[in-house]
Amino acid sequence: MYCRQPLRTIETIDDLHYNLQLAVELEFSTLPTYLQALYSIKEGSNTIAYSVIRSVIMEEMFHLTNAANVLIATGGSPALNSPEFIPIYPTFLPDNEKWFEARLLKLSPQALMLFLAIEMPGDLVPISMITIGKFYENIEKGLKYLDEKMGADLFPCGTLDKQIEHKYYYGGGGIINKVTNLDSALFALNAIIAQGEGAPNKHWDPDKSFPLEDTTGIESGDHQLFMQPRELSHFYRFNELKKGRRYVLGDSHNSGPTGPEININYDDVYNLKPDPQSGDYIHYPELEEMNFNVNVIFSRLLDQLHLAFNGQPKTLETAVCTMFSLKEVIQILMRNPIPDNELGEYAAPTWEYLSPEERTLSSIR
Amino acid sequence: MYRLDDFYDLSATLTDYPVTRLIGTGVGNEYNQTLSQWVRQDVLDELYHCFSQLERNNDGQVCPQALRHQLLSNEKYGPIARNIIKMWYLSIWYKMTDNWSMTYGIPAYSSPVIGVESPTPEDYIISNNAYIQGLVWPLMGSHPMGAKQPGYGTWSDAPLNSIASIHLQ
């Protein structure tokens, strides 16, 4: 991670770029945590948990794209292809939330607690505690300040072709709009806050019913962001899993979910080693090589994403193909028990960026 | 699960993939179960014993000639070994010949009774998931249709290098 500092007022364009780069890192750093749990689910089991976590992951990638588009629109360049871009887990999130650590865990009650912390609405924690929503609100404040101070210079010409278009996005809620001015920049950031915490304004009433219809239909990803009455925010989607029930019409934050039961069978999950490090496989060359292969493909993905956000948006298509390959090699790794492990744990990826030189097999031998 | 470790060891030699890669398909248990469903336990015991006695090279790998002569060419073991290879690559259990089944198969599944339709099915795909996990797909640089999608536009990409490792005569 780049140097972490407490939230501070954004007064210059450099401050803004620094915070938007942090935002890109923040969004990305949630992905290994969510993906580890998602892929730990055995084939064909826990389908509701699978689709809920997957839907959140799709939208985290949407958030990353929105943050990157605002960064590009204000003349910055997102940086994704370096070892520093990826934290070593367990880790504090890059927005300096110090009250929990993101980890790499199989799907478990403990993992769901962590997911709730990541998506925690700002209104549910003391004012001094940073949440992702508060982090973005600070950026929004900075954007407004700089827009007033710099006027049209805040959004220089020539960035439109570098931004990511909506056509690359599917499988989640929200629309990717290109950022051209303050309004479109705020729209992009508001989408992140609304989807994650689901409480984007200060006049929030915990007893007020959610805008739900008869069914909660959390899988729907096709509604436009602010016209999607059936989609819950990430926090409440995860809360459904934790409580083992759906939210239905009339439910509020304080009532909790009172709808149909959601069954999660934690036995139908690969017992992954928590927070794995590459050193864990040093005595098992075959696992070491498989984890290495995962990291090679993961590194290639980061290179491609870096290009996609730095003037070659079409590379995103290639990157999506690499995401599918990554899923495949991760699942192959995760089905392997670690030999001689007393806890019966399974191998899991370590999510490391390798430089091109490190990507030759000889580097691990 | 009957002698699963032995099944993986034999499979690794027969498919030329490491055991970890085979375990990584997630369907090894199903294949082993299928094998036990069609082949008598004492025959499997003999097969694993035969495999354990094969001459090995200095690197610990089974000597290919010994594998060919003593296992693949053996009238009893050969059909099993070939079916194991086909399971891993094609996810299909191929019906054994009636002769072989009567001698070494499991009677309940394989004995044709005169006047009664044989319960032995034809060749079949072992399971939905097994089909997706077939090793033939990655080997070809392809993917199972309708599953494990490789991503938009990949049809215009050249096949992966792995296809170059197949030498068609």
Short mmCIF file of C-alpha atoms in Angstrom, two decimals:
data_model
loop_
_atom_site.label_atom_id
_atom_site.label_comp_id
_atom_site.label_asym_id
_atom_site.label_seq_id
_atom_site.Cartn_x
_atom_site.Cartn_y
_atom_site.Cartn_z
CA MET A 1 0.00 0.00 0.00
CA TYR A 2 1.01 3.55 -0.57
CA CYS A 3 1.74 5.56 2.54
CA ARG A 4 -1.34 5.63 4.74
CA GLN A 5 -2.38 8.76 6.56
CA PRO A 6 -5.45 9.71 8.55
CA LEU A 7 -8.21 11.40 6.59
CA ARG A 8 -7.13 14.94 5.88
CA THR A 9 -8.70 17.84 4.07
CA ILE A 10 -8.11 17.77 0.33
CA GLU A 11 -6.78 21.17 -0.75
CA THR A 12 -4.69 20.52 -3.83
CA ILE A 13 -4.99 18.46 -6.97
CA ASP A 14 -2.16 16.25 -5.66
CA ASP A 15 -4.14 15.58 -2.47
CA LEU A 16 -7.09 14.62 -4.64
CA HIS A 17 -5.05 12.29 -6.84
CA TYR A 18 -3.46 10.71 -3.78
CA ASN A 19 -6.86 9.98 -2.26
CA LEU A 20 -8.34 8.65 -5.50
CA GLN A 21 -5.35 6.34 -5.93
CA LEU A 22 -6.02 5.17 -2.38
CA ALA A 23 -9.65 4.63 -3.39
CA VAL A 24 -8.57 2.39 -6.27
CA GLU A 25 -6.35 0.44 -3.88
CA LEU A 26 -9.11 0.31 -1.30
CA GLU A 27 -11.62 -1.16 -3.72
CA PHE A 28 -9.11 -3.66 -5.03
CA SER A 29 -7.95 -4.73 -1.58
CA THR A 30 -11.44 -6.01 -0.76
CA LEU A 31 -11.39 -8.37 -3.74
CA PRO A 32 -8.92 -11.03 -2.50
CA THR A 33 -10.86 -11.11 0.79
CA TYR A 34 -14.20 -11.65 -0.93
CA LEU A 35 -12.83 -13.97 -3.62
CA GLN A 36 -11.10 -16.22 -1.10
CA ALA A 37 -14.45 -16.86 0.58
CA LEU A 38 -16.33 -17.14 -2.71
CA TYR A 39 -14.03 -19.75 -4.21
CA SER A 40 -13.86 -21.72 -0.95
CA ILE A 41 -17.49 -22.76 -1.54
CA LYS A 42 -17.67 -26.29 -2.92
CA GLU A 43 -19.11 -26.73 -6.39
CA GLY A 44 -22.87 -26.47 -6.50
CA SER A 45 -23.34 -25.87 -2.76
CA ASN A 46 -24.31 -22.76 -0.78
CA THR A 47 -25.76 -21.19 -3.88
CA ILE A 48 -27.31 -18.18 -2.14
CA ALA A 49 -24.10 -17.29 -0.30
CA TYR A 50 -22.23 -17.75 -3.56
CA SER A 51 -24.49 -15.42 -5.53
CA VAL A 52 -24.53 -12.79 -2.78
CA ILE A 53 -20.75 -12.64 -2.45
CA ARG A 54 -20.35 -12.72 -6.19
CA SER A 55 -22.80 -9.83 -6.65
CA VAL A 56 -20.80 -7.74 -4.19
CA ILE A 57 -17.55 -8.58 -5.98
CA MET A 58 -18.95 -7.47 -9.32
CA GLU A 59 -19.90 -4.16 -7.75
CA GLU A 60 -16.52 -3.70 -6.06
CA MET A 61 -15.01 -3.85 -9.53
CA PHE A 62 -17.58 -1.24 -10.57
CA HIS A 63 -16.49 0.94 -7.64
CA LEU A 64 -12.86 0.57 -8.61
CA THR A 65 -13.71 1.66 -12.14
CA ASN A 66 -15.66 4.67 -10.90
CA ALA A 67 -12.82 5.81 -8.65
CA ALA A 68 -10.33 5.28 -11.50
CA ASN A 69 -12.51 7.24 -13.93
CA VAL A 70 -12.65 10.21 -11.54
CA LEU A 71 -8.88 10.00 -11.12
CA ILE A 72 -8.37 9.91 -14.89
CA ALA A 73 -10.92 12.71 -15.45
CA THR A 74 -9.03 15.01 -13.09
CA GLY A 75 -5.77 14.40 -14.93
CA GLY A 76 -4.37 11.59 -12.79
CA SER A 77 -3.12 8.11 -13.69
CA PRO A 78 -4.15 5.08 -11.64
CA ALA A 79 -1.22 2.78 -10.77
CA LEU A 80 -2.09 -0.90 -10.41
CA ASN A 81 0.95 -2.88 -11.41
CA SER A 82 3.32 -2.92 -8.48
CA PRO A 83 3.87 -5.06 -5.39
CA GLU A 84 2.83 -2.08 -3.24
CA PHE A 85 -0.59 -2.04 -4.88
CA ILE A 86 -1.48 -5.28 -3.11
CA PRO A 87 -1.42 -5.48 0.68
CA ILE A 88 -0.08 -8.43 2.62
CA TYR A 89 -3.04 -9.91 4.48
CA PRO A 90 -4.08 -9.48 7.26
CA THR A 91 -4.05 -5.77 6.62
CA PHE A 92 -5.74 -2.53 7.49
CA LEU A 93 -7.64 -1.16 4.52
CA PRO A 94 -5.86 1.66 2.67
CA ASP A 95 -8.37 4.30 3.82
CA ASN A 96 -6.82 3.92 7.26
CA GLU A 97 -9.70 2.17 9.01
CA LYS A 98 -7.84 0.96 12.06
CA TRP A 99 -10.66 -0.87 13.81
CA PHE A 100 -10.43 -4.16 11.90
CA GLU A 101 -8.08 -6.01 9.58
CA ALA A 102 -9.01 -7.47 6.22
CA ARG A 103 -8.06 -11.13 6.03
CA LEU A 104 -8.08 -14.07 3.65
CA LEU A 105 -10.61 -16.55 5.07
CA LYS A 106 -12.81 -19.34 3.84
CA LEU A 107 -16.55 -18.72 4.00
CA SER A 108 -17.33 -18.80 7.72
CA PRO A 109 -19.24 -16.76 10.32
CA GLN A 110 -15.93 -15.05 11.08
CA ALA A 111 -15.53 -14.07 7.43
CA LEU A 112 -19.06 -12.65 7.36
CA MET A 113 -18.28 -10.52 10.43
CA LEU A 114 -15.31 -9.15 8.54
CA PHE A 115 -17.42 -8.44 5.44
CA LEU A 116 -19.89 -6.51 7.58
CA ALA A 117 -17.04 -4.44 9.02
CA ILE A 118 -15.77 -3.64 5.52
CA GLU A 119 -19.21 -2.45 4.39
CA MET A 120 -20.20 -0.84 7.71
CA PRO A 121 -22.43 2.25 7.30
CA GLY A 122 -20.78 5.35 8.74
CA ASP A 123 -23.86 6.11 10.85
CA LEU A 124 -23.44 2.86 12.79
CA VAL A 125 -19.98 3.62 14.17
CA PRO A 126 -18.67 6.45 16.35
CA ILE A 127 -17.93 9.61 14.44
CA SER A 128 -14.19 9.26 14.94
CA MET A 129 -14.05 5.91 13.17
CA ILE A 130 -13.31 5.92 9.47
CA THR A 131 -15.54 3.94 7.13
CA ILE A 132 -15.35 3.61 3.37
CA GLY A 133 -18.32 5.96 3.07
CA LYS A 134 -16.66 8.64 5.18
CA PHE A 135 -13.49 8.25 3.14
CA TYR A 136 -15.44 8.96 -0.05
CA GLU A 137 -17.39 11.82 1.52
CA ASN A 138 -14.03 13.43 2.26
CA ILE A 139 -13.06 13.05 -1.40
CA GLU A 140 -16.38 14.53 -2.49
CA LYS A 141 -15.75 17.52 -0.24
CA GLY A 142 -12.32 17.95 -1.80
CA LEU A 143 -13.78 17.72 -5.30
CA LYS A 144 -16.30 20.46 -4.54
CA TYR A 145 -13.61 22.65 -3.02
CA LEU A 146 -11.26 22.21 -5.96
CA ASP A 147 -14.06 22.68 -8.48
CA GLU A 148 -14.77 26.06 -6.97
CA LYS A 149 -11.10 26.95 -6.79
CA MET A 150 -9.95 25.66 -10.18
CA GLY A 151 -13.15 25.76 -12.25
CA ALA A 152 -12.94 23.98 -15.59
CA ASP A 153 -9.24 23.23 -15.04
CA LEU A 154 -10.19 20.46 -12.59
CA PHE A 155 -11.43 18.34 -15.49
CA PRO A 156 -8.87 18.77 -18.28
CA CYS A 157 -9.67 17.90 -21.90
CA GLY A 158 -8.51 14.69 -23.51
CA THR A 159 -9.39 12.23 -20.74
CA LEU A 160 -12.63 10.84 -22.19
CA ASP A 161 -10.98 8.24 -24.39
CA LYS A 162 -8.96 6.98 -21.45
CA GLN A 163 -11.97 6.38 -19.22
CA ILE A 164 -13.74 3.06 -18.99
CA GLU A 165 -17.16 2.84 -20.63
CA HIS A 166 -20.24 1.06 -19.34
CA LYS A 167 -20.13 -1.54 -22.11
CA TYR A 168 -17.41 -3.43 -20.23
CA TYR A 169 -19.53 -3.90 -17.11
CA TYR A 170 -22.16 -6.53 -16.43
CA GLY A 171 -23.49 -8.70 -13.63
CA GLY A 172 -23.90 -5.98 -11.02
CA GLY A 173 -25.92 -2.88 -10.22
CA GLY A 174 -24.96 0.61 -11.28
CA ILE A 175 -23.96 2.37 -14.46
CA ILE A 176 -20.51 3.51 -15.45
CA ASN A 177 -20.76 7.09 -16.66
CA LYS A 178 -17.79 8.91 -18.01
CA VAL A 179 -16.75 11.76 -15.77
CA THR A 180 -16.69 15.23 -17.32
CA ASN A 181 -17.57 17.62 -14.53
CA LEU A 182 -18.32 17.89 -10.83
CA ASP A 183 -21.82 16.43 -11.13
CA SER A 184 -20.72 13.30 -12.97
CA ALA A 185 -17.79 12.86 -10.58
CA LEU A 186 -20.12 13.06 -7.57
CA PHE A 187 -22.55 10.67 -9.25
CA ALA A 188 -19.77 8.12 -9.65
CA LEU A 189 -18.64 8.41 -6.02
CA ASN A 190 -22.19 8.46 -4.63
CA ALA A 191 -22.81 5.17 -6.38
CA ILE A 192 -19.95 3.65 -4.41
CA ILE A 193 -21.27 4.89 -1.07
CA ALA A 194 -24.86 3.93 -1.82
CA GLN A 195 -24.08 0.40 -2.97
CA GLY A 196 -21.66 -0.35 -0.18
CA GLU A 197 -23.09 1.15 2.97
CA GLY A 198 -26.53 2.00 1.68
CA ALA A 199 -26.80 5.11 3.81
CA PRO A 200 -25.53 8.00 1.76
CA ASN A 201 -27.16 10.86 3.65
CA LYS A 202 -27.04 12.27 7.14
CA HIS A 203 -30.77 12.08 7.75
CA TRP A 204 -30.84 8.37 8.13
CA ASP A 205 -33.55 6.69 10.20
CA PRO A 206 -32.70 3.22 11.45
CA ASP A 207 -36.38 2.40 11.94
CA LYS A 208 -37.42 3.36 8.46
CA SER A 209 -38.35 0.43 6.22
CA PHE A 210 -36.01 -0.44 3.42
CA PRO A 211 -37.42 0.34 0.00
CA LEU A 212 -38.08 -3.32 -0.68
CA GLU A 213 -40.78 -4.99 -2.68
CA ASP A 214 -42.40 -8.32 -1.75
CA THR A 215 -39.25 -10.20 -2.51
CA THR A 216 -35.76 -8.95 -2.02
CA GLY A 217 -34.30 -10.22 -5.28
CA ILE A 218 -30.75 -9.37 -4.43
CA GLU A 219 -29.40 -11.02 -7.53
CA SER A 220 -30.89 -8.41 -9.81
CA GLY A 221 -28.12 -6.34 -11.19
CA ASP A 222 -29.82 -4.71 -14.10
CA HIS A 223 -31.63 -1.88 -12.42
CA GLN A 224 -30.19 1.53 -12.71
CA LEU A 225 -28.42 2.61 -9.60
CA PHE A 226 -30.99 4.97 -8.19
CA MET A 227 -33.95 3.07 -9.53
CA GLN A 228 -33.24 -0.30 -8.02
CA PRO A 229 -35.73 -0.68 -5.17
CA ARG A 230 -35.07 -4.40 -4.88
CA GLU A 231 -31.35 -4.24 -4.39
CA LEU A 232 -29.93 -4.02 -0.88
CA SER A 233 -26.59 -2.43 -0.11
CA HIS A 234 -23.60 -4.70 0.45
CA PHE A 235 -23.80 -4.32 4.21
CA TYR A 236 -27.40 -5.56 4.32
CA ARG A 237 -26.78 -8.29 1.76
CA PHE A 238 -24.04 -9.66 4.00
CA ASN A 239 -26.24 -9.20 7.05
CA GLU A 240 -28.81 -11.49 5.42
CA LEU A 241 -26.14 -14.19 5.20
CA LYS A 242 -24.97 -13.63 8.75
CA LYS A 243 -28.51 -13.72 10.16
CA GLY A 244 -29.53 -16.53 7.83
CA ARG A 245 -32.68 -14.70 6.70
CA ARG A 246 -33.86 -12.47 3.89
CA TYR A 247 -35.09 -8.93 4.37
CA VAL A 248 -38.68 -8.49 3.26
CA LEU A 249 -41.17 -5.67 2.87
CA GLY A 250 -41.42 -3.69 6.10
CA ASP A 251 -38.01 -4.69 7.47
CA SER A 252 -35.70 -1.96 8.69
CA HIS A 253 -32.19 -1.75 10.04
CA ASN A 254 -33.46 -2.15 13.57
CA SER A 255 -35.89 -4.98 12.81
CA GLY A 256 -33.26 -7.03 11.03
CA PRO A 257 -34.25 -9.54 8.36
CA THR A 258 -37.52 -11.36 9.07
CA GLY A 259 -38.05 -13.13 5.74
CA PRO A 260 -37.42 -16.68 4.54
CA GLU A 261 -34.45 -18.60 5.91
CA ILE A 262 -31.15 -18.78 4.08
CA ASN A 263 -29.29 -22.00 4.72
CA ILE A 264 -25.54 -21.90 4.74
CA ASN A 265 -23.75 -25.19 5.18
CA TYR A 266 -20.26 -24.38 6.40
CA ASP A 267 -19.20 -28.00 5.87
CA ASP A 268 -19.58 -27.55 2.12
CA VAL A 269 -16.61 -25.21 2.13
CA TYR A 270 -12.94 -26.03 1.57
CA ASN A 271 -11.17 -25.63 4.89
CA LEU A 272 -8.67 -23.06 3.62
CA LYS A 273 -5.64 -22.08 5.63
CA PRO A 274 -6.38 -18.57 6.93
CA ASP A 275 -4.15 -15.73 5.70
CA PRO A 276 -1.79 -18.01 3.73
CA GLN A 277 1.76 -16.83 2.95
CA SER A 278 3.94 -18.26 0.18
CA GLY A 279 6.35 -19.61 2.81
CA ASP A 280 3.60 -21.97 3.93
CA TYR A 281 4.17 -24.14 0.87
CA ILE A 282 7.94 -24.28 0.99
CA HIS A 283 7.96 -27.98 1.87
CA TYR A 284 5.38 -28.88 -0.75
CA PRO A 285 6.87 -28.07 -4.16
CA GLU A 286 3.71 -28.99 -6.07
CA LEU A 287 1.55 -26.62 -4.01
CA GLU A 288 4.25 -23.98 -4.15
CA GLU A 289 4.28 -24.20 -7.92
CA MET A 290 0.49 -23.98 -8.14
CA ASN A 291 0.39 -20.93 -5.88
CA PHE A 292 3.19 -19.44 -7.97
CA ASN A 293 1.11 -20.03 -11.11
CA VAL A 294 -1.81 -18.25 -9.48
CA ASN A 295 0.44 -15.29 -8.69
CA VAL A 296 1.78 -15.20 -12.25
CA ILE A 297 -1.74 -14.98 -13.67
CA PHE A 298 -2.75 -12.50 -10.97
CA SER A 299 0.26 -10.31 -11.84
CA ARG A 300 -0.61 -10.49 -15.53
CA LEU A 301 -4.12 -9.36 -14.62
CA LEU A 302 -2.78 -6.33 -12.75
CA ASP A 303 -0.57 -5.42 -15.72
CA GLN A 304 -3.57 -5.61 -18.03
CA LEU A 305 -5.76 -3.57 -15.70
CA HIS A 306 -3.01 -0.99 -15.44
CA LEU A 307 -2.95 -0.64 -19.23
CA ALA A 308 -6.75 -0.53 -19.36
CA PHE A 309 -6.81 2.42 -16.96
CA ASN A 310 -3.87 4.15 -18.61
CA GLY A 311 -4.94 4.86 -22.15
CA GLN A 312 -5.82 1.40 -23.48
CA PRO A 313 -9.35 0.73 -22.20
CA LYS A 314 -9.87 -2.10 -24.67
CA THR A 315 -7.32 -4.14 -22.70
CA LEU A 316 -10.12 -4.62 -20.19
CA GLU A 317 -11.56 -7.33 -22.44
CA THR A 318 -8.32 -9.26 -22.22
CA ALA A 319 -8.24 -8.63 -18.48
CA VAL A 320 -11.69 -10.15 -18.06
CA CYS A 321 -10.43 -13.31 -19.81
CA THR A 322 -7.51 -13.36 -17.39
CA MET A 323 -9.98 -13.09 -14.49
CA PHE A 324 -11.62 -16.31 -15.66
CA SER A 325 -8.23 -18.04 -15.89
CA LEU A 326 -7.41 -16.80 -12.41
CA LYS A 327 -10.60 -18.29 -11.02
CA GLU A 328 -9.75 -21.63 -12.59
CA VAL A 329 -6.23 -21.90 -11.22
CA ILE A 330 -7.33 -20.70 -7.79
CA GLN A 331 -10.03 -23.36 -7.60
CA ILE A 332 -7.55 -26.06 -8.62
CA LEU A 333 -5.23 -24.92 -5.83
CA MET A 334 -8.00 -24.71 -3.23
CA ARG A 335 -9.11 -28.31 -3.72
CA ASN A 336 -5.73 -29.53 -2.45
CA PRO A 337 -5.30 -30.39 1.22
CA ILE A 338 -1.97 -29.29 2.71
CA PRO A 339 -0.12 -32.53 3.50
CA ASP A 340 0.56 -33.29 7.17
CA ASN A 341 -1.54 -30.34 8.30
CA GLU A 342 -2.96 -31.17 11.73
CA LEU A 343 -5.96 -28.91 11.27
CA GLY A 344 -6.85 -30.51 7.94
CA GLU A 345 -6.37 -27.22 6.14
CA TYR A 346 -6.36 -26.71 2.38
CA ALA A 347 -4.06 -24.66 0.21
CA ALA A 348 -5.16 -21.15 -0.77
CA PRO A 349 -3.67 -18.38 -2.90
CA THR A 350 -1.44 -15.69 -1.45
CA TRP A 351 -2.35 -12.89 -3.93
CA GLU A 352 1.09 -11.45 -4.68
CA TYR A 353 2.26 -9.26 -7.52
CA LEU A 354 5.38 -10.68 -9.17
CA SER A 355 7.62 -8.57 -11.36
CA PRO A 356 8.17 -9.94 -14.90
CA GLU A 357 11.58 -11.27 -13.80
CA GLU A 358 10.05 -13.08 -10.85
CA ARG A 359 7.58 -14.82 -13.12
CA THR A 360 10.02 -17.42 -14.40
CA LEU A 361 9.60 -20.72 -12.65
CA SER A 362 13.25 -20.85 -11.67
CA SER A 363 12.66 -17.99 -9.27
CA ILE A 364 10.95 -20.29 -6.78
CA ARG A 365 13.42 -23.14 -7.04
CA MET B 1 -13.43 -44.14 -0.44
CA TYR B 2 -11.65 -47.27 -1.58
CA ARG B 3 -7.86 -46.83 -1.84
CA LEU B 4 -8.13 -43.23 -3.00
CA ASP B 5 -4.42 -42.50 -2.61
CA ASP B 6 -3.51 -45.50 -4.77
CA PHE B 7 -6.05 -44.37 -7.32
CA TYR B 8 -4.44 -40.92 -7.49
CA ASP B 9 -0.92 -42.34 -7.74
CA LEU B 10 -1.86 -44.65 -10.57
CA SER B 11 -3.86 -41.88 -12.26
CA ALA B 12 -0.90 -39.48 -12.08
CA THR B 13 1.28 -41.96 -13.97
CA LEU B 14 -1.43 -42.79 -16.48
CA THR B 15 -2.41 -39.18 -17.22
CA ASP B 16 1.04 -37.60 -16.82
CA TYR B 17 -0.39 -34.92 -14.53
CA PRO B 18 0.79 -34.40 -10.93
CA VAL B 19 -1.53 -35.66 -8.20
CA THR B 20 -2.21 -32.06 -7.07
CA ARG B 21 -3.53 -31.17 -10.51
CA LEU B 22 -5.79 -34.23 -10.46
CA ILE B 23 -7.06 -33.43 -6.96
CA GLY B 24 -7.58 -29.89 -8.23
CA THR B 25 -10.31 -31.07 -10.59
CA GLY B 26 -12.43 -31.84 -7.54
CA VAL B 27 -13.89 -34.95 -9.19
CA GLY B 28 -11.31 -37.63 -8.33
CA ASN B 29 -13.63 -39.09 -5.69
CA GLU B 30 -16.37 -39.52 -8.28
CA TYR B 31 -14.01 -41.26 -10.68
CA ASN B 32 -12.75 -43.58 -7.97
CA GLN B 33 -16.31 -44.36 -6.98
CA THR B 34 -17.21 -45.08 -10.59
CA LEU B 35 -14.28 -47.45 -10.82
CA SER B 36 -15.41 -49.33 -7.71
CA GLN B 37 -18.87 -49.53 -9.18
CA TRP B 38 -17.75 -51.48 -12.24
CA VAL B 39 -14.58 -53.32 -11.22
CA ARG B 40 -14.32 -56.00 -8.53
CA GLN B 41 -12.40 -54.99 -5.43
CA ASP B 42 -9.98 -57.95 -5.62
CA VAL B 43 -9.20 -57.00 -9.23
CA LEU B 44 -8.49 -53.41 -8.15
CA ASP B 45 -6.23 -54.73 -5.37
CA GLU B 46 -4.29 -56.75 -7.92
CA LEU B 47 -4.09 -53.75 -10.24
CA TYR B 48 -2.61 -51.51 -7.53
CA HIS B 49 -0.22 -54.27 -6.51
CA CYS B 50 0.92 -54.71 -10.11
CA PHE B 51 1.42 -50.94 -10.39
CA SER B 52 3.46 -50.81 -7.19
CA GLN B 53 5.80 -53.51 -8.53
CA LEU B 54 6.58 -51.74 -11.81
CA GLU B 55 10.19 -50.85 -12.44
CA ARG B 56 10.98 -47.19 -11.78
CA ASN B 57 13.58 -44.86 -13.24
CA ASN B 58 16.10 -43.01 -11.09
CA ASP B 59 13.75 -40.04 -10.80
CA GLY B 60 11.09 -42.26 -9.24
CA GLN B 61 8.89 -42.22 -12.35
CA VAL B 62 7.49 -45.51 -13.59
CA CYS B 63 9.50 -46.84 -16.52
CA PRO B 64 7.21 -46.34 -19.59
CA GLN B 65 8.15 -49.67 -21.09
CA ALA B 66 7.21 -51.54 -17.91
CA LEU B 67 3.93 -49.64 -17.78
CA ARG B 68 3.17 -50.61 -21.36
CA HIS B 69 4.17 -54.25 -21.11
CA GLN B 70 2.95 -55.21 -17.68
CA LEU B 71 -0.07 -53.02 -17.22
CA LEU B 72 -1.47 -51.52 -20.42
CA SER B 73 -0.94 -54.71 -22.46
CA ASN B 74 -2.29 -56.96 -19.73
CA GLU B 75 -5.62 -58.48 -20.61
CA LYS B 76 -7.00 -57.93 -17.10
CA TYR B 77 -5.48 -54.53 -16.18
CA GLY B 78 -5.18 -52.87 -19.59
CA PRO B 79 -8.90 -52.08 -20.05
CA ILE B 80 -9.08 -50.62 -16.52
CA ALA B 81 -6.01 -48.46 -17.06
CA ARG B 82 -7.33 -47.17 -20.37
CA ASN B 83 -10.71 -46.43 -18.79
CA ILE B 84 -9.02 -44.48 -16.00
CA ILE B 85 -7.21 -42.36 -18.58
CA LYS B 86 -10.46 -41.77 -20.47
CA MET B 87 -12.27 -40.82 -17.27
CA TRP B 88 -9.75 -38.10 -16.44
CA TYR B 89 -9.53 -36.70 -19.95
CA LEU B 90 -13.06 -37.19 -21.27
CA SER B 91 -15.13 -37.58 -18.07
CA ILE B 92 -16.80 -40.61 -19.63
CA TRP B 93 -17.04 -44.17 -18.34
CA TYR B 94 -16.72 -46.41 -21.36
CA LYS B 95 -18.54 -49.68 -21.18
CA MET B 96 -16.22 -52.66 -20.77
CA THR B 97 -16.58 -55.58 -23.15
CA ASP B 98 -19.01 -58.27 -22.00
CA ASN B 99 -16.22 -60.81 -21.80
CA TRP B 100 -14.12 -58.63 -19.57
CA SER B 101 -17.07 -57.68 -17.41
CA MET B 102 -18.13 -61.28 -16.86
CA THR B 103 -14.67 -62.20 -15.70
CA TYR B 104 -13.54 -59.14 -13.69
CA GLY B 105 -16.54 -56.82 -13.37
CA ILE B 106 -19.09 -56.52 -10.59
CA PRO B 107 -21.81 -59.08 -11.23
CA ALA B 108 -24.74 -56.91 -10.24
CA TYR B 109 -23.75 -54.41 -12.85
CA SER B 110 -22.19 -56.54 -15.50
CA SER B 111 -23.68 -60.03 -15.75
CA PRO B 112 -25.91 -60.28 -18.74
CA VAL B 113 -28.76 -62.63 -17.80
CA ILE B 114 -30.42 -64.44 -20.67
CA GLY B 115 -33.86 -63.10 -21.31
CA VAL B 116 -33.38 -60.09 -19.07
CA GLU B 117 -32.19 -56.78 -20.41
CA SER B 118 -28.70 -56.11 -19.23
CA PRO B 119 -28.56 -53.37 -16.60
CA THR B 120 -25.20 -52.30 -17.98
CA PRO B 121 -25.60 -48.85 -19.46
CA GLU B 122 -23.78 -47.67 -22.50
CA ASP B 123 -20.94 -45.21 -22.23
CA TYR B 124 -21.98 -42.31 -20.02
CA ILE B 125 -20.72 -38.97 -18.76
CA ILE B 126 -19.89 -39.43 -15.10
CA SER B 127 -21.49 -36.20 -13.85
CA ASN B 128 -22.27 -32.64 -14.85
CA ASN B 129 -19.29 -31.35 -12.96
CA ALA B 130 -16.96 -34.09 -14.22
CA TYR B 131 -17.72 -33.05 -17.79
CA ILE B 132 -16.56 -29.53 -16.98
CA GLN B 133 -13.40 -30.80 -15.31
CA GLY B 134 -12.22 -33.04 -18.16
CA LEU B 135 -8.49 -32.63 -18.74
CA VAL B 136 -8.96 -32.66 -22.50
CA TRP B 137 -10.21 -29.07 -22.47
CA PRO B 138 -7.13 -27.36 -21.05
CA LEU B 139 -4.93 -29.72 -23.04
CA MET B 140 -6.58 -28.55 -26.26
CA GLY B 141 -6.37 -24.94 -25.15
CA SER B 142 -10.17 -24.92 -25.21
CA HIS B 143 -13.00 -25.02 -22.69
CA PRO B 144 -16.19 -27.03 -22.10
CA MET B 145 -19.01 -25.38 -24.05
CA GLY B 146 -21.46 -23.54 -21.86
CA ALA B 147 -19.23 -23.80 -18.80
CA LYS B 148 -15.91 -22.32 -17.65
CA GLN B 149 -16.35 -19.45 -20.04
CA PRO B 150 -13.01 -18.02 -21.15
CA GLY B 151 -14.30 -14.49 -21.70
CA TYR B 152 -15.62 -12.26 -24.45
CA GLY B 153 -13.54 -12.22 -27.59
CA THR B 154 -11.29 -15.17 -26.78
CA TRP B 155 -12.47 -16.85 -29.95
CA SER B 156 -10.17 -14.57 -31.85
CA ASP B 157 -7.14 -15.48 -29.74
CA ALA B 158 -4.73 -18.21 -30.80
CA PRO B 159 -5.01 -21.44 -28.76
CA LEU B 160 -2.74 -21.65 -25.76
CA ASN B 161 0.75 -23.04 -26.12
CA SER B 162 -0.27 -26.30 -24.50
CA ILE B 163 -1.81 -27.45 -27.78
CA ALA B 164 1.67 -27.48 -29.28
CA SER B 165 2.57 -30.31 -26.96
CA ILE B 166 0.25 -32.73 -28.77
CA HIS B 167 2.13 -34.47 -31.55
CA LEU B 168 -0.31 -35.83 -34.04
CA GLN B 169 1.23 -38.44 -36.30
#
